[in-house]
Amino acid sequence: MITLLYFARLREALGTGREELALPAGVVNLGELRAHLALRGDAWAKEMAAGRNLRAAVNQDIATADTAVRDGDEIAFFPPVTGG
Amino acid sequence: MSVRIQEQDFDVSAEMAAMRAGNPAIGAIASFVGVVRDVNDGDSVSTMTLEHYPGMTEKSIATLIDEAAGRWQVLDALVIHRVGTLKPTDQIVLVMVASAHRGDAFAACEFIMDYLKTQAPFWKKEMTPQGGRWVDARVSDDAAAERWKR
């Protein structure tokens, strides 16, 4: 299983902040996971679309599309940060 | 070196006194305080709610402090960032850096703050007369962080 976290505007748009998911077959990196989530359609298709400006982290480290994802990982998707 | 994410307010004077107490090597302390404004992008703001990613936020700020300590002499550093709902005039963030001399303290303080704005996972939602809206990231913040690259 992997843990997926969504924050801020993305959390509101998707209607969830956290889910557990079996790592989908054939998904080995973050870019593929994002494409897989977009297949859910509706808000998922819109928010996870390739053109959307999303950031992500794997196990709490900033990650990119080619970052590997493995069973047991904590993976977060979120908009560009606006703290301070 | 210390990072605190908290809902409650902070006392800059008390934090500064605690930092210099017992460390006679400290000759300079620079601090920055971010404050909630009552206007943003032309609209009045009644409240601002800050969300963060528990765990990653603390870790990413600790990494920034380590980077600053690798570039300048940093004898101590403290970052306090508030979360939850704040109102105009409230303090949001404190960055405080102690060094032997002011140059290192000023530079490390500004570096940590500039990178915190673009790296640490916080998100602001502001309440305006038109309703709630998530604050967009600013290109000027990216530029501020970019100038520290070497």
Short mmCIF file of C-alpha atoms in Angstrom, two decimals:
data_model
loop_
_atom_site.label_atom_id
_atom_site.label_comp_id
_atom_site.label_asym_id
_atom_site.label_seq_id
_atom_site.Cartn_x
_atom_site.Cartn_y
_atom_site.Cartn_z
CA MET A 1 0.00 0.00 0.00
CA ILE A 2 1.00 3.61 -0.52
CA THR A 3 -0.30 6.62 1.41
CA LEU A 4 -1.45 9.56 -0.70
CA LEU A 5 -1.80 13.04 0.79
CA TYR A 6 -3.39 16.11 -0.82
CA PHE A 7 -3.11 19.64 0.52
CA ALA A 8 -4.72 23.07 0.31
CA ARG A 9 -6.63 23.93 -2.90
CA LEU A 10 -5.97 20.43 -4.24
CA ARG A 11 -7.42 18.80 -1.10
CA GLU A 12 -10.60 20.86 -1.49
CA ALA A 13 -10.93 20.20 -5.22
CA LEU A 14 -10.50 16.42 -4.80
CA GLY A 15 -12.66 16.23 -1.67
CA THR A 16 -10.09 14.22 0.26
CA GLY A 17 -6.84 14.85 2.10
CA ARG A 18 -5.62 11.29 2.51
CA GLU A 19 -6.09 7.82 1.08
CA GLU A 20 -4.39 4.43 1.14
CA LEU A 21 -3.95 2.76 -2.20
CA ALA A 22 -2.40 -0.46 -3.52
CA LEU A 23 0.47 0.63 -5.75
CA PRO A 24 -1.11 0.30 -9.22
CA ALA A 25 0.44 -2.34 -11.49
CA GLY A 26 3.08 -0.90 -13.81
CA VAL A 27 3.46 2.37 -11.88
CA VAL A 28 7.13 2.87 -10.98
CA ASN A 29 7.49 6.65 -10.76
CA LEU A 30 5.64 9.76 -9.70
CA GLY A 31 4.72 10.84 -13.22
CA GLU A 32 3.03 7.50 -13.88
CA LEU A 33 1.20 7.66 -10.57
CA ARG A 34 -0.11 11.13 -11.41
CA ALA A 35 -1.29 9.91 -14.83
CA HIS A 36 -2.98 6.94 -13.14
CA LEU A 37 -4.84 9.24 -10.71
CA ALA A 38 -5.96 11.45 -13.62
CA LEU A 39 -7.76 8.42 -15.08
CA ARG A 40 -10.30 8.68 -12.24
CA GLY A 41 -11.91 11.48 -14.26
CA ASP A 42 -13.83 14.60 -13.16
CA ALA A 43 -11.86 16.65 -10.62
CA TRP A 44 -9.02 14.11 -10.72
CA ALA A 45 -8.59 14.46 -14.48
CA LYS A 46 -8.63 18.25 -14.17
CA GLU A 47 -6.32 18.61 -11.17
CA MET A 48 -3.82 15.89 -12.11
CA ALA A 49 -3.63 16.94 -15.79
CA ALA A 50 -0.08 17.30 -17.06
CA GLY A 51 -0.46 21.06 -17.55
CA ARG A 52 -1.45 21.79 -13.94
CA ASN A 53 1.22 23.41 -11.79
CA LEU A 54 1.47 20.78 -9.04
CA ARG A 55 4.31 19.96 -6.67
CA ALA A 56 4.89 16.60 -5.06
CA ALA A 57 6.92 14.91 -2.35
CA VAL A 58 7.90 11.29 -1.80
CA ASN A 59 8.51 10.40 1.85
CA GLN A 60 8.56 14.13 2.65
CA ASP A 61 11.28 15.03 0.14
CA ILE A 62 10.48 17.21 -2.87
CA ALA A 63 10.13 14.93 -5.88
CA THR A 64 9.84 15.14 -9.66
CA ALA A 65 8.00 13.08 -12.29
CA ASP A 66 10.84 10.57 -12.57
CA THR A 67 11.19 10.01 -8.80
CA ALA A 68 10.65 6.32 -8.05
CA VAL A 69 7.61 5.26 -6.00
CA ARG A 70 7.58 2.03 -4.04
CA ASP A 71 5.22 0.09 -1.83
CA GLY A 72 5.03 1.72 1.60
CA ASP A 73 5.84 5.26 0.38
CA GLU A 74 4.10 8.41 1.61
CA ILE A 75 3.36 10.51 -1.47
CA ALA A 76 1.99 14.04 -1.33
CA PHE A 77 0.60 16.28 -4.08
CA PHE A 78 0.11 19.99 -3.47
CA PRO A 79 0.00 23.43 -5.13
CA PRO A 80 3.08 25.72 -5.10
CA VAL A 81 3.71 26.76 -1.50
CA THR A 82 2.70 30.16 -0.08
CA GLY A 83 3.97 30.34 3.50
CA GLY A 84 5.92 33.00 5.33
CA MET B 1 18.83 25.26 16.12
CA SER B 2 15.11 24.92 16.50
CA VAL B 3 11.94 24.80 14.36
CA ARG B 4 8.48 25.19 15.85
CA ILE B 5 5.14 25.02 14.05
CA GLN B 6 2.38 26.22 16.35
CA GLU B 7 -1.05 27.87 16.52
CA GLN B 8 -0.21 30.17 19.40
CA ASP B 9 1.53 33.55 19.14
CA PHE B 10 5.23 34.06 19.97
CA ASP B 11 7.18 36.64 21.98
CA VAL B 12 10.17 37.91 19.96
CA SER B 13 11.82 39.55 22.95
CA ALA B 14 11.61 36.39 25.07
CA GLU B 15 12.94 34.24 22.21
CA MET B 16 15.85 36.61 21.65
CA ALA B 17 16.70 36.68 25.35
CA ALA B 18 16.67 32.88 25.42
CA MET B 19 18.93 32.69 22.36
CA ARG B 20 21.67 34.94 23.73
CA ALA B 21 21.51 33.61 27.29
CA GLY B 22 24.52 31.51 28.16
CA ASN B 23 26.34 31.91 24.82
CA PRO B 24 28.94 34.72 25.07
CA ALA B 25 30.20 33.94 21.54
CA ILE B 26 27.05 35.58 20.12
CA GLY B 27 27.74 39.14 18.97
CA ALA B 28 24.75 39.68 16.68
CA ILE B 29 21.17 38.46 16.38
CA ALA B 30 19.12 39.25 13.26
CA SER B 31 15.40 38.56 13.22
CA PHE B 32 12.53 38.82 10.77
CA VAL B 33 8.84 38.82 11.65
CA GLY B 34 6.14 38.31 9.00
CA VAL B 35 2.78 39.93 9.76
CA VAL B 36 -0.74 39.45 8.32
CA ARG B 37 -1.82 42.45 6.23
CA ASP B 38 -5.42 43.61 5.77
CA VAL B 39 -5.18 43.81 2.00
CA ASN B 40 -3.87 41.55 -0.79
CA ASP B 41 -4.16 41.93 -4.57
CA GLY B 42 -6.54 44.85 -4.10
CA ASP B 43 -9.04 43.09 -1.82
CA SER B 44 -9.51 43.50 1.91
CA VAL B 45 -8.58 40.44 3.95
CA SER B 46 -10.48 39.67 7.16
CA THR B 47 -8.71 36.43 8.14
CA MET B 48 -5.96 34.19 6.81
CA THR B 49 -5.80 30.45 7.45
CA LEU B 50 -2.51 28.60 7.16
CA GLU B 51 -2.30 24.90 6.34
CA HIS B 52 0.90 22.86 6.43
CA TYR B 53 2.29 19.37 5.86
CA PRO B 54 3.18 18.12 9.35
CA GLY B 55 6.57 16.44 9.36
CA MET B 56 7.77 17.65 5.97
CA THR B 57 7.43 21.29 7.03
CA GLU B 58 9.74 20.90 10.03
CA LYS B 59 12.16 18.77 8.01
CA SER B 60 12.38 21.23 5.10
CA ILE B 61 13.01 24.21 7.39
CA ALA B 62 15.68 22.27 9.33
CA THR B 63 17.38 21.59 5.99
CA LEU B 64 17.33 25.33 5.16
CA ILE B 65 18.94 26.13 8.50
CA ASP B 66 21.64 23.52 7.81
CA GLU B 67 22.29 25.07 4.40
CA ALA B 68 22.57 28.54 5.95
CA ALA B 69 24.98 27.20 8.57
CA GLY B 70 27.12 25.81 5.76
CA ARG B 71 27.39 29.22 4.09
CA TRP B 72 27.64 31.60 7.03
CA GLN B 73 28.69 31.41 10.64
CA VAL B 74 25.47 30.50 12.46
CA LEU B 75 25.77 30.04 16.23
CA ASP B 76 22.04 29.49 16.69
CA ALA B 77 18.86 29.72 14.62
CA LEU B 78 15.17 29.65 15.40
CA VAL B 79 12.17 29.48 13.08
CA ILE B 80 8.63 29.71 14.45
CA HIS B 81 5.77 29.51 11.94
CA ARG B 82 2.16 29.79 12.99
CA VAL B 83 -0.68 27.75 11.46
CA GLY B 84 -4.45 27.98 11.82
CA THR B 85 -6.57 31.10 11.42
CA LEU B 86 -4.91 34.52 11.87
CA LYS B 87 -6.14 38.09 11.46
CA PRO B 88 -4.51 41.30 10.21
CA THR B 89 -1.73 42.58 12.53
CA ASP B 90 -1.07 39.02 13.82
CA GLN B 91 2.48 37.68 13.62
CA ILE B 92 2.86 34.75 11.18
CA VAL B 93 6.52 33.80 11.14
CA LEU B 94 9.74 34.45 13.04
CA VAL B 95 13.24 33.79 11.71
CA MET B 96 16.05 34.54 14.17
CA VAL B 97 19.75 33.91 13.59
CA ALA B 98 22.67 34.44 15.97
CA SER B 99 26.26 34.89 14.85
CA ALA B 100 29.45 36.56 16.04
CA HIS B 101 28.97 39.46 13.61
CA ARG B 102 26.04 41.16 11.91
CA GLY B 103 26.93 40.33 8.31
CA ASP B 104 26.48 36.61 8.76
CA ALA B 105 23.38 37.04 10.92
CA PHE B 106 21.64 39.33 8.38
CA ALA B 107 22.52 37.15 5.39
CA ALA B 108 21.57 33.83 6.98
CA CYS B 109 18.27 35.28 8.26
CA GLU B 110 17.30 36.59 4.82
CA PHE B 111 18.40 33.36 3.10
CA ILE B 112 16.28 31.20 5.42
CA MET B 113 13.25 33.45 4.97
CA ASP B 114 13.57 33.62 1.16
CA TYR B 115 13.82 29.84 0.86
CA LEU B 116 11.08 29.21 3.42
CA LYS B 117 8.69 31.17 1.16
CA THR B 118 9.38 28.91 -1.83
CA GLN B 119 10.28 25.55 -0.26
CA ALA B 120 8.47 24.96 3.04
CA PRO B 121 5.04 23.33 2.57
CA PHE B 122 2.62 25.97 3.87
CA TRP B 123 -0.45 27.28 2.08
CA LYS B 124 -2.45 30.42 2.84
CA LYS B 125 -6.18 30.82 2.33
CA GLU B 126 -7.52 34.32 2.80
CA MET B 127 -11.07 35.42 3.50
CA THR B 128 -12.17 38.46 1.45
CA PRO B 129 -15.60 40.08 0.90
CA GLN B 130 -15.87 37.81 -2.19
CA GLY B 131 -15.30 34.67 -0.09
CA GLY B 132 -12.35 32.40 0.64
CA ARG B 133 -9.49 32.06 -1.84
CA TRP B 134 -6.15 30.26 -1.87
CA VAL B 135 -3.21 32.61 -2.25
CA ASP B 136 -1.21 32.05 -5.45
CA ALA B 137 2.56 31.61 -5.34
CA ARG B 138 4.42 34.75 -6.42
CA VAL B 139 7.06 34.95 -9.14
CA SER B 140 8.82 37.61 -7.01
CA ASP B 141 9.28 35.04 -4.23
CA ASP B 142 10.91 32.60 -6.66
CA ALA B 143 13.21 35.40 -7.82
CA ALA B 144 14.14 36.25 -4.23
CA ALA B 145 15.18 32.66 -3.54
CA GLU B 146 16.90 32.33 -6.93
CA ARG B 147 19.40 35.10 -6.21
CA TRP B 148 21.02 33.00 -3.44
CA LYS B 149 22.03 30.29 -5.92
CA ARG B 150 25.73 30.07 -6.60
#
